[in-house]
Amino acid sequence: MQYAAPIARLIEELGRLPGVGPKTAQRLAFHLLLADREEAVRLAAAIVEARERVRHCSVCWNLTDADPCALCSDPARDRSLICVVEEPKDVAALERSRAFRGLYHVLQGAISPLDGIGPDKLRIKELLDRLGGVREVILATNPDVEGEATALYLSRLLQPLGVKVTRLARGLPEGGDLDYVDEVTLSRALEGRREM
Amino acid sequence: MQYAAPIARLIEELGRLPGVGPKTAQRLAFHLLLADREEAVRLAAAIVEARERVRHCSVCWNLTDADPCALCSDPARDRSLICVVEEPKDVAALERSRAFRGLYHVLQGAISPLDGIGPDKLRIKELLDRLGGVREVILATNPDVEGEATALYLSRLLQPLGVKVTRLARGLPEGGDLDYVDEVTLSRALEGRREM
């Protein structure tokens, strides 16, 4: 009996979060217990609301609370340009760079045989179904082994279909995560993209 | 418009947690959005339940869901022994050691003039009110500057009242390598050496 049951349960649930060990879970639990009550209640409500309202966009497979998502329904975006990324956070990173005005396609990951993720696990078929009226597909998968493999796979699949396929310029640092790249580097990489 | 509103709100609320920066908040948010739905809902429920049911024990000031807490109401605990700690997590640490069978008193912090925490901010008056029938008070505040100052302050307050006041021993931690022990700990271990 180290903690009262509701405290033990809170520590246990917090400990299931990625990268949160027992000590961190304990620290977060005491913060939620002792800090502003409103803050704790707002966090709980935000979790529930997000789970209830957020789903995948049926067009681009980004996370959204409206289907199609705000980007896919924005008439100001260039519909002839699709930027393919691995994760929703990559869309956010590219949007922060303000260097891209087309649409996105979120693959939901990258090809990774070691993790048992083959092309069939990604939203590739859904990408092929969107190619009508598209003149260019920009491959913006991460500049790491899995991202490169995915880009290569997609370029071989897309090029025979007569669509222009480009890849973000190799201004990106090797081995990084797209999401961690600063806005200027991302803008440069978009400007310098080259045909595969 | 980088994220749909419910996602942005979840990231923002997670980012208020201590030690959680924007990147970690984003990572946790996507985990909560994409992992098992039950897990996310259970976490939200655990937060709300803990805030609703957990309060301070009116005797020892530990966090509890019953007042007095399970430790204070346990007839098997030695009521003549009070161990004074800073935080609820210190009670949990001592209980894990299974080396103490008395009662606790949780000060709710330590004296820290730099942080504006004087003795009046701690549960010291409540400790003095509990001394009837107590033969020993063990000071188990942290072995750092604030914990030492608090222990010194309490010992000066308690000793004139005729109660035995002790402090947790200082010395080498179990299982370490002498070579890796810091100088202050080594000095304390030498000072506190005991005849074999």
Short mmCIF file of C-alpha atoms in Angstrom, two decimals, chain B:
data_model
loop_
_atom_site.label_atom_id
_atom_site.label_comp_id
_atom_site.label_asym_id
_atom_site.label_seq_id
_atom_site.Cartn_x
_atom_site.Cartn_y
_atom_site.Cartn_z
CA MET B 1 -3.94 25.90 -39.40
CA GLN B 2 -1.37 23.28 -38.56
CA TYR B 3 -3.63 20.96 -36.57
CA ALA B 4 -7.37 20.47 -36.24
CA ALA B 5 -8.65 22.31 -33.14
CA PRO B 6 -9.11 19.24 -30.87
CA ILE B 7 -5.55 18.08 -31.65
CA ALA B 8 -4.09 21.56 -31.05
CA ARG B 9 -5.95 21.76 -27.73
CA LEU B 10 -4.68 18.32 -26.63
CA ILE B 11 -1.09 19.26 -27.52
CA GLU B 12 -1.47 22.54 -25.62
CA GLU B 13 -2.84 20.88 -22.47
CA LEU B 14 -0.17 18.16 -22.53
CA GLY B 15 2.46 20.89 -22.93
CA ARG B 16 1.45 22.34 -19.55
CA LEU B 17 2.72 19.24 -17.75
CA PRO B 18 6.09 19.70 -16.03
CA GLY B 19 9.06 18.66 -18.16
CA VAL B 20 6.88 18.23 -21.27
CA GLY B 21 8.07 20.46 -24.14
CA PRO B 22 6.23 21.07 -27.43
CA LYS B 23 7.79 18.04 -29.18
CA THR B 24 6.98 15.67 -26.33
CA ALA B 25 3.46 17.10 -26.08
CA GLN B 26 2.99 16.42 -29.80
CA ARG B 27 4.34 12.88 -29.47
CA LEU B 28 2.07 12.14 -26.50
CA ALA B 29 -0.94 13.65 -28.30
CA PHE B 30 -0.46 11.43 -31.35
CA HIS B 31 0.00 8.43 -29.11
CA LEU B 32 -3.30 9.21 -27.36
CA LEU B 33 -4.99 9.78 -30.73
CA LEU B 34 -3.67 6.73 -32.54
CA ALA B 35 -3.16 4.11 -29.81
CA ASP B 36 -5.85 1.97 -28.23
CA ARG B 37 -8.98 4.08 -27.62
CA GLU B 38 -9.60 2.42 -24.25
CA GLU B 39 -6.16 3.48 -23.03
CA ALA B 40 -6.82 7.16 -23.77
CA VAL B 41 -10.26 7.08 -22.15
CA ARG B 42 -8.86 5.28 -19.08
CA LEU B 43 -6.19 7.96 -18.65
CA ALA B 44 -8.79 10.75 -18.85
CA ALA B 45 -10.98 8.92 -16.33
CA ALA B 46 -8.03 8.32 -13.99
CA ILE B 47 -7.21 12.06 -13.99
CA VAL B 48 -10.81 13.05 -13.20
CA GLU B 49 -11.24 10.31 -10.58
CA ALA B 50 -7.96 11.20 -8.84
CA ARG B 51 -8.92 14.89 -8.72
CA GLU B 52 -12.35 14.01 -7.34
CA ARG B 53 -11.36 11.43 -4.74
CA VAL B 54 -7.86 12.34 -3.58
CA ARG B 55 -7.37 14.85 -0.75
CA HIS B 56 -4.89 15.40 2.06
CA CYS B 57 -5.12 13.24 5.18
CA SER B 58 -6.05 15.62 8.02
CA VAL B 59 -3.63 13.78 10.36
CA CYS B 60 -0.43 13.19 8.37
CA TRP B 61 -1.08 15.40 5.29
CA ASN B 62 -0.23 12.58 2.89
CA LEU B 63 -2.47 12.27 -0.18
CA THR B 64 -5.32 9.82 0.36
CA ASP B 65 -8.79 8.80 -0.78
CA ALA B 66 -9.96 8.23 2.83
CA ASP B 67 -9.56 10.53 5.83
CA PRO B 68 -7.70 9.59 7.98
CA CYS B 69 -5.56 7.74 5.45
CA ALA B 70 -4.95 3.99 5.41
CA LEU B 71 -1.58 4.40 7.18
CA CYS B 72 -2.94 6.62 9.95
CA SER B 73 -5.88 4.25 10.54
CA ASP B 74 -3.76 1.08 10.52
CA PRO B 75 -3.79 -0.32 14.11
CA ALA B 76 -0.57 -2.25 13.39
CA ARG B 77 1.53 0.92 12.99
CA ASP B 78 3.60 2.22 15.91
CA ARG B 79 1.93 5.49 16.98
CA SER B 80 4.92 6.59 19.11
CA LEU B 81 7.11 7.07 16.04
CA ILE B 82 6.63 9.83 13.44
CA CYS B 83 8.73 10.04 10.31
CA VAL B 84 8.73 13.56 8.80
CA VAL B 85 9.08 13.79 5.01
CA GLU B 86 8.72 16.53 2.40
CA GLU B 87 6.39 14.96 -0.17
CA PRO B 88 3.90 12.10 -0.60
CA LYS B 89 6.37 10.32 -2.90
CA ASP B 90 8.83 10.12 0.01
CA VAL B 91 6.22 8.17 2.01
CA ALA B 92 5.95 5.76 -0.93
CA ALA B 93 9.75 5.38 -1.07
CA LEU B 94 10.00 4.61 2.66
CA GLU B 95 7.09 2.17 2.46
CA ARG B 96 8.87 0.33 -0.36
CA SER B 97 11.87 -0.11 1.96
CA ARG B 98 9.62 -1.91 4.51
CA ALA B 99 12.01 -0.64 7.18
CA PHE B 100 9.61 1.69 9.02
CA ARG B 101 6.44 0.73 10.91
CA GLY B 102 5.51 4.06 12.50
CA LEU B 103 3.42 6.95 11.18
CA TYR B 104 4.35 9.73 8.77
CA HIS B 105 4.03 13.49 8.59
CA VAL B 106 4.18 15.11 5.15
CA LEU B 107 5.39 18.72 5.38
CA GLN B 108 4.31 19.59 1.80
CA GLY B 109 7.77 20.84 0.87
CA ALA B 110 10.96 22.11 2.44
CA ILE B 111 12.17 25.49 3.67
CA SER B 112 13.55 27.37 0.66
CA PRO B 113 13.96 31.15 1.04
CA LEU B 114 14.93 31.49 -2.64
CA ASP B 115 11.54 30.05 -3.64
CA GLY B 116 9.73 32.09 -0.99
CA ILE B 117 8.93 29.00 1.08
CA GLY B 118 9.28 29.77 4.80
CA PRO B 119 8.37 27.50 7.74
CA ASP B 120 4.86 29.02 7.75
CA LYS B 121 4.16 27.46 4.32
CA LEU B 122 4.82 23.94 5.65
CA ARG B 123 2.63 21.70 7.84
CA ILE B 124 4.79 22.31 10.94
CA LYS B 125 2.03 23.52 13.28
CA GLU B 126 0.10 20.35 12.40
CA LEU B 127 3.18 18.29 13.34
CA LEU B 128 3.44 20.00 16.74
CA ASP B 129 -0.25 19.22 17.37
CA ARG B 130 0.46 15.49 16.92
CA LEU B 131 3.25 15.07 19.46
CA GLY B 132 1.14 13.66 22.35
CA GLY B 133 2.34 10.08 23.03
CA VAL B 134 5.16 10.39 20.49
CA ARG B 135 8.61 9.30 21.74
CA GLU B 136 10.64 9.85 18.56
CA VAL B 137 10.47 12.07 15.48
CA ILE B 138 12.64 10.88 12.58
CA LEU B 139 13.57 13.70 10.20
CA ALA B 140 13.61 12.21 6.70
CA THR B 141 13.70 15.40 4.64
CA ASN B 142 15.85 15.23 1.49
CA PRO B 143 19.66 15.17 1.85
CA ASP B 144 20.01 18.53 0.04
CA VAL B 145 20.36 22.15 1.17
CA GLU B 146 16.62 22.76 1.63
CA GLY B 147 16.06 19.41 3.35
CA GLU B 148 18.98 20.03 5.73
CA ALA B 149 17.73 23.52 6.59
CA THR B 150 14.26 22.13 7.26
CA ALA B 151 15.65 19.33 9.47
CA LEU B 152 17.75 21.83 11.44
CA TYR B 153 14.76 24.15 11.92
CA LEU B 154 12.54 21.28 13.09
CA SER B 155 15.14 19.81 15.45
CA ARG B 156 15.52 23.19 17.19
CA LEU B 157 11.75 23.43 17.48
CA LEU B 158 11.17 19.85 18.70
CA GLN B 159 14.07 19.18 21.07
CA PRO B 160 12.92 21.70 23.74
CA LEU B 161 9.57 19.84 23.79
CA GLY B 162 11.32 16.75 25.19
CA VAL B 163 10.79 14.52 22.14
CA LYS B 164 13.71 12.48 20.75
CA VAL B 165 14.67 13.85 17.32
CA THR B 166 16.73 11.77 14.87
CA ARG B 167 17.85 12.22 11.27
CA LEU B 168 18.33 9.53 8.59
CA ALA B 169 21.98 8.38 8.46
CA ARG B 170 24.27 9.83 5.78
CA GLY B 171 26.86 7.67 4.10
CA LEU B 172 27.60 5.43 1.14
CA PRO B 173 24.65 4.16 -0.89
CA GLU B 174 24.33 0.38 -1.26
CA GLY B 175 25.86 -1.34 -4.27
CA GLY B 176 27.92 1.56 -5.52
CA ASP B 177 31.57 1.89 -6.39
CA LEU B 178 33.56 3.99 -3.88
CA ASP B 179 35.29 5.59 -6.82
CA TYR B 180 32.01 7.01 -8.14
CA VAL B 181 30.80 8.46 -4.85
CA ASP B 182 30.91 12.27 -4.69
CA GLU B 183 33.25 14.06 -2.24
CA VAL B 184 30.53 15.36 0.06
CA THR B 185 29.01 11.90 0.50
CA LEU B 186 32.46 10.46 1.19
CA SER B 187 33.16 13.15 3.81
CA ARG B 188 29.81 12.41 5.48
CA ALA B 189 30.51 8.67 5.39
CA LEU B 190 33.88 9.24 7.08
CA GLU B 191 32.41 11.54 9.72
CA GLY B 192 29.65 9.06 10.48
CA ARG B 193 31.90 5.97 10.55
CA ARG B 194 30.95 3.35 13.13
CA GLU B 195 33.01 0.76 15.00
CA MET B 196 32.65 -2.74 13.56
#
